[in-house]
Amino acid sequence: MTVIVDQPQLGVDVEDKSTSTDSNELVLDGGFAVPETNSFGHTFRDYDVESERKKVVEEFYRMNHIHQSFELVSKMREEYGKLNRVEMSIWECCELLNSFVDESDPDIDEPQIEHLLQTAEAIRRDYPDEDWLHLTGLIHDLGKVLLHPSFGALPQWAVVGDTFPVGCAFDESNVHFKYFKENPDYSNPAYNTKFGVYSEGCGLDKVLMSWGHDDYMYLVSKENKTTLPSAALFIIRYHSFYPLHRSGAYKHLMNEEDVENLKWLHIFNKYDLYSKSKVRIDVEKVKPYYMSLIEKYFPAKLRW
């Protein structure tokens, strides 16, 4: 991977994958070396530590948990599922994200294009033969264009952050769970039981997730007939579903295909989370490679 600042690279050589010479790094499967602390000097996904972003992040989740109801998600999915906003390429969408910073993220405050390339390049280093996974790393957050005026300039609480099912009880593993008590679904007997409107093993594709960039990019990819494998679509749709892939919540809703795809999501999540840093990627140097993957798996122009 190409870096243009004098900092340690995100990966280590394959022959060194079992050890690390830096006591401040962890080595994950595949040889990926990651720092123990985020850009602010704290552990990753620590929502309680005092930091300059703590208040912003907590206010984000307060608004998110109050408003993400079954009714709202149903309306948003119907409206944005029409894909009638604009036609543009994948790379044009990447460039649109340059002006946005994710308010829900306690680990970094860099523009989104940096995170996309950090994730993709880290995966590419450790899984050189899985080009579909490289591209998934690049595009997984493109649904954040919902923040752009062309898409209605949705508030951040309706675009980013951890996702969770609506239509059944909110699990206590959700970040800042206390704010769900102000959500209208919290006291609605149709939605506040373990299964709610669902059934055991129904499959996550039958479950409404809180609205945001994950589900939107999934809809964009699926409806534009991408040839990416099902595992890629699963990653795109559920990469922010931390209650599931970090805490094991909501597994009673999964089917056998979900179980298999979750294995890939666990691999992906390491790179999505731990590649976040101040290390910058030489965009022009890696762009031709990713353009070739976009051409392989997507049409030239997509409906958004």
XYZ file of C-alpha atoms in Angstrom:
304
model
C 0.000 0.000 0.000
C 1.216 3.477 -0.829
C 1.398 6.079 1.920
C 2.517 9.662 1.549
C 3.312 10.575 5.145
C 6.057 9.301 7.388
C 4.013 6.847 9.451
C 3.985 3.036 9.829
C 2.197 1.191 7.003
C -1.136 -0.438 7.736
C 0.102 -3.960 6.917
C 3.163 -6.026 7.635
C 4.937 -8.466 5.345
C 3.318 -11.892 5.038
C 6.283 -13.663 6.602
C 5.904 -11.492 9.718
C 2.192 -12.097 10.271
C 2.596 -13.917 13.598
C 4.592 -11.196 15.351
C 4.902 -7.446 15.592
C 7.994 -5.419 16.395
C 5.930 -2.528 17.720
C 4.457 -3.042 21.194
C 1.665 -0.594 20.300
C 0.387 -2.723 17.429
C -1.854 -5.769 17.255
C -1.574 -8.298 14.457
C -4.831 -9.736 13.151
C -5.359 -12.750 10.914
C -3.863 -12.202 7.480
C -0.940 -10.140 8.746
C -2.827 -6.872 9.263
C -1.076 -4.777 11.934
C -3.224 -2.218 13.699
C -2.618 0.388 16.391
C -4.066 -0.102 19.855
C -5.402 3.455 19.849
C -7.427 5.571 17.450
C -6.607 9.001 16.035
C -7.424 10.624 19.378
C -5.196 8.330 21.445
C -8.077 6.234 22.837
C -9.154 2.626 22.318
C -11.407 2.003 19.315
C -15.194 2.378 19.735
C -14.909 3.714 23.280
C -18.072 5.784 23.687
C -17.499 6.729 27.323
C -13.942 8.047 27.386
C -13.704 11.818 27.652
C -12.605 13.224 24.299
C -13.314 16.131 22.011
C -15.828 14.010 20.077
C -17.673 12.390 23.007
C -20.494 14.937 23.242
C -21.014 15.036 19.480
C -21.193 11.250 19.261
C -23.574 10.852 22.200
C -25.945 13.523 20.894
C -25.908 11.762 17.549
C -27.036 8.482 19.150
C -29.686 10.220 21.223
C -31.315 11.555 18.079
C -30.795 8.306 16.207
C -32.402 6.136 18.875
C -35.366 8.441 19.373
C -36.289 8.710 15.701
C -35.377 5.363 14.091
C -38.783 3.693 14.325
C -40.478 1.004 12.236
C -42.693 3.654 10.638
C -39.814 5.973 9.737
C -37.673 3.180 8.289
C -40.566 1.922 6.160
C -41.114 5.395 4.726
C -37.438 6.056 4.040
C -36.918 2.695 2.354
C -39.929 3.249 0.105
C -38.832 6.766 -0.845
C -35.142 6.117 -1.455
C -35.702 2.678 -2.923
C -37.054 4.387 -6.046
C -33.471 5.340 -6.960
C -34.667 8.383 -8.870
C -32.321 11.037 -7.467
C -29.401 11.042 -9.881
C -27.300 8.907 -12.230
C -23.573 8.742 -11.555
C -20.647 6.354 -11.474
C -19.175 4.682 -8.409
C -16.059 6.864 -8.531
C -18.107 10.064 -8.857
C -19.872 9.007 -5.684
C -16.531 8.435 -3.934
C -15.510 11.992 -4.764
C -18.793 13.382 -3.412
C -17.909 12.039 0.028
C -14.810 14.220 0.300
C -16.738 16.924 2.128
C -18.310 14.754 4.847
C -17.136 13.669 8.300
C -19.078 10.978 10.185
C -20.414 12.453 13.457
C -21.146 8.989 14.885
C -17.525 7.821 14.682
C -15.465 8.273 17.875
C -12.266 7.072 16.185
C -11.505 9.525 13.384
C -12.612 12.843 11.914
C -11.161 12.516 8.407
C -13.204 12.889 5.180
C -14.852 9.643 4.134
C -12.776 9.075 0.979
C -9.758 8.511 3.247
C -11.515 5.776 5.215
C -12.730 4.033 2.051
C -9.245 3.767 0.592
C -7.638 2.824 3.915
C -10.086 -0.059 4.267
C -9.769 -1.243 0.677
C -5.971 -1.091 0.589
C -5.594 -2.922 3.906
C -7.827 -5.736 2.628
C -6.001 -5.815 -0.702
C -2.683 -6.365 1.038
C -3.857 -9.369 3.053
C -6.339 -10.896 0.558
C -4.751 -10.208 -2.849
C -6.893 -12.781 -4.694
C -10.279 -11.586 -3.406
C -10.786 -8.574 -5.661
C -14.514 -8.453 -4.840
C -13.565 -7.832 -1.209
C -11.213 -4.998 -2.193
C -14.049 -3.294 -4.050
C -16.449 -3.912 -1.172
C -13.993 -2.061 1.055
C -14.023 0.881 -1.317
C -17.801 1.156 -1.724
C -19.187 -0.009 1.618
C -19.819 3.536 2.893
C -20.934 5.191 -0.351
C -24.495 5.346 0.946
C -23.339 8.316 3.014
C -24.114 10.448 -0.039
C -27.533 10.671 1.639
C -25.932 13.593 3.488
C -25.537 15.484 0.201
C -28.115 18.133 -0.861
C -28.855 16.155 -4.041
C -30.203 13.401 -1.803
C -32.169 15.606 0.547
C -29.298 16.429 2.929
C -30.581 13.943 5.487
C -29.495 14.528 9.093
C -26.562 12.394 10.218
C -28.738 10.330 12.575
C -30.603 9.047 9.477
C -27.422 8.159 7.585
C -24.562 6.940 9.791
C -23.933 5.132 13.059
C -24.479 1.572 14.283
C -27.549 -0.117 12.826
C -30.144 -2.363 14.479
C -33.440 -4.051 13.607
C -36.689 -2.178 14.004
C -39.947 -4.035 14.497
C -38.667 -6.029 17.485
C -37.182 -5.267 20.897
C -34.057 -3.113 20.981
C -31.167 -5.139 22.385
C -29.239 -3.680 25.325
C -25.944 -4.209 23.476
C -26.788 -1.208 21.302
C -24.580 1.824 21.979
C -26.293 4.332 24.310
C -29.271 1.991 24.741
C -30.911 4.324 27.271
C -32.108 6.677 24.545
C -34.357 4.027 22.994
C -36.770 4.614 25.847
C -37.904 7.749 24.005
C -38.521 5.837 20.752
C -42.273 5.263 20.084
C -41.589 1.579 19.339
C -40.074 0.985 22.785
C -43.511 0.829 24.439
C -45.434 -0.545 21.452
C -46.443 -4.187 22.169
C -46.343 -4.965 18.436
C -42.638 -4.121 18.285
C -41.130 -4.527 21.762
C -40.908 -8.319 22.072
C -37.946 -10.560 21.167
C -39.370 -11.457 17.749
C -41.770 -8.551 17.226
C -43.127 -8.756 13.679
C -40.585 -11.456 12.701
C -40.144 -15.165 13.321
C -37.221 -17.317 14.432
C -34.736 -17.965 11.610
C -36.667 -15.806 9.160
C -33.442 -14.428 7.651
C -32.018 -10.934 7.939
C -33.244 -10.092 4.446
C -36.763 -10.167 5.944
C -35.801 -7.764 8.731
C -36.100 -3.972 8.543
C -32.881 -2.340 9.726
C -32.581 1.212 11.002
C -32.333 3.498 7.997
C -28.962 4.707 6.825
C -26.104 4.381 4.393
C -25.771 0.593 4.770
C -29.246 -0.289 3.571
C -29.226 2.432 0.944
C -25.978 1.262 -0.674
C -27.293 -2.287 -0.565
C -30.392 -1.182 -2.495
C -28.287 0.778 -4.990
C -26.005 -2.208 -5.616
C -28.773 -4.780 -5.871
C -31.128 -2.749 -8.075
C -28.303 -1.753 -10.425
C -27.581 -5.476 -10.830
C -24.040 -5.648 -9.518
C -22.267 -8.954 -10.079
C -20.631 -8.852 -6.639
C -21.211 -12.088 -4.658
C -23.880 -12.352 -1.967
C -21.235 -12.048 0.761
C -20.349 -8.578 -0.552
C -23.980 -7.447 -0.431
C -24.259 -8.842 3.089
C -21.187 -6.871 4.156
C -22.504 -3.668 2.597
C -25.883 -4.054 4.267
C -24.752 -5.108 7.734
C -21.248 -3.714 8.285
C -22.627 -1.224 10.833
C -24.724 -3.903 12.572
C -22.346 -4.023 15.549
C -24.887 -5.542 17.973
C -24.740 -8.663 15.792
C -21.119 -8.998 14.746
C -19.590 -7.676 17.977
C -22.104 -8.777 20.633
C -23.928 -11.715 19.000
C -27.336 -10.084 19.432
C -30.299 -10.830 17.146
C -28.871 -14.167 15.967
C -32.305 -15.723 16.463
C -33.397 -13.911 13.284
C -30.616 -15.330 11.088
C -30.907 -18.166 8.563
C -28.174 -20.495 7.271
C -27.062 -18.140 4.485
C -26.687 -15.326 7.023
C -24.472 -17.547 9.168
C -22.146 -18.239 6.242
C -21.979 -14.605 5.130
C -21.321 -13.454 8.693
C -17.928 -15.184 8.497
C -16.899 -12.771 5.727
C -18.327 -9.819 7.634
C -16.162 -10.677 10.634
C -13.104 -10.618 8.381
C -14.166 -7.348 6.772
C -14.992 -5.645 10.047
C -11.393 -5.811 11.259
C -10.294 -3.703 8.320
C -13.293 -1.375 8.415
C -12.649 -0.547 12.070
C -8.908 -0.787 12.602
C -7.616 0.710 9.347
C -8.850 4.144 10.472
C -5.822 6.371 10.940
C -4.128 9.563 9.823
C -2.197 7.582 7.206
C -3.043 8.991 3.777
C -3.365 7.023 0.554
C -1.936 8.188 -2.794
C -5.310 8.308 -4.528
C -4.036 8.764 -8.085
C -1.703 5.799 -7.771
C -4.388 3.328 -6.665
C -7.289 4.752 -8.694
C -6.629 2.734 -11.914
C -6.851 -0.533 -9.992
C -10.181 0.336 -8.402
C -11.566 1.685 -11.661
C -10.890 -1.734 -13.207
C -12.830 -3.431 -10.408
C -15.730 -1.011 -10.729
C -15.906 -1.782 -14.454
C -15.851 -5.520 -13.684
C -18.669 -5.533 -11.132
C -20.867 -2.500 -11.905
C -22.415 -0.669 -14.869
C -20.767 2.596 -15.915
C -23.623 4.681 -14.485
C -25.844 3.752 -11.590
C -29.265 4.973 -10.506
C -29.123 6.477 -7.021
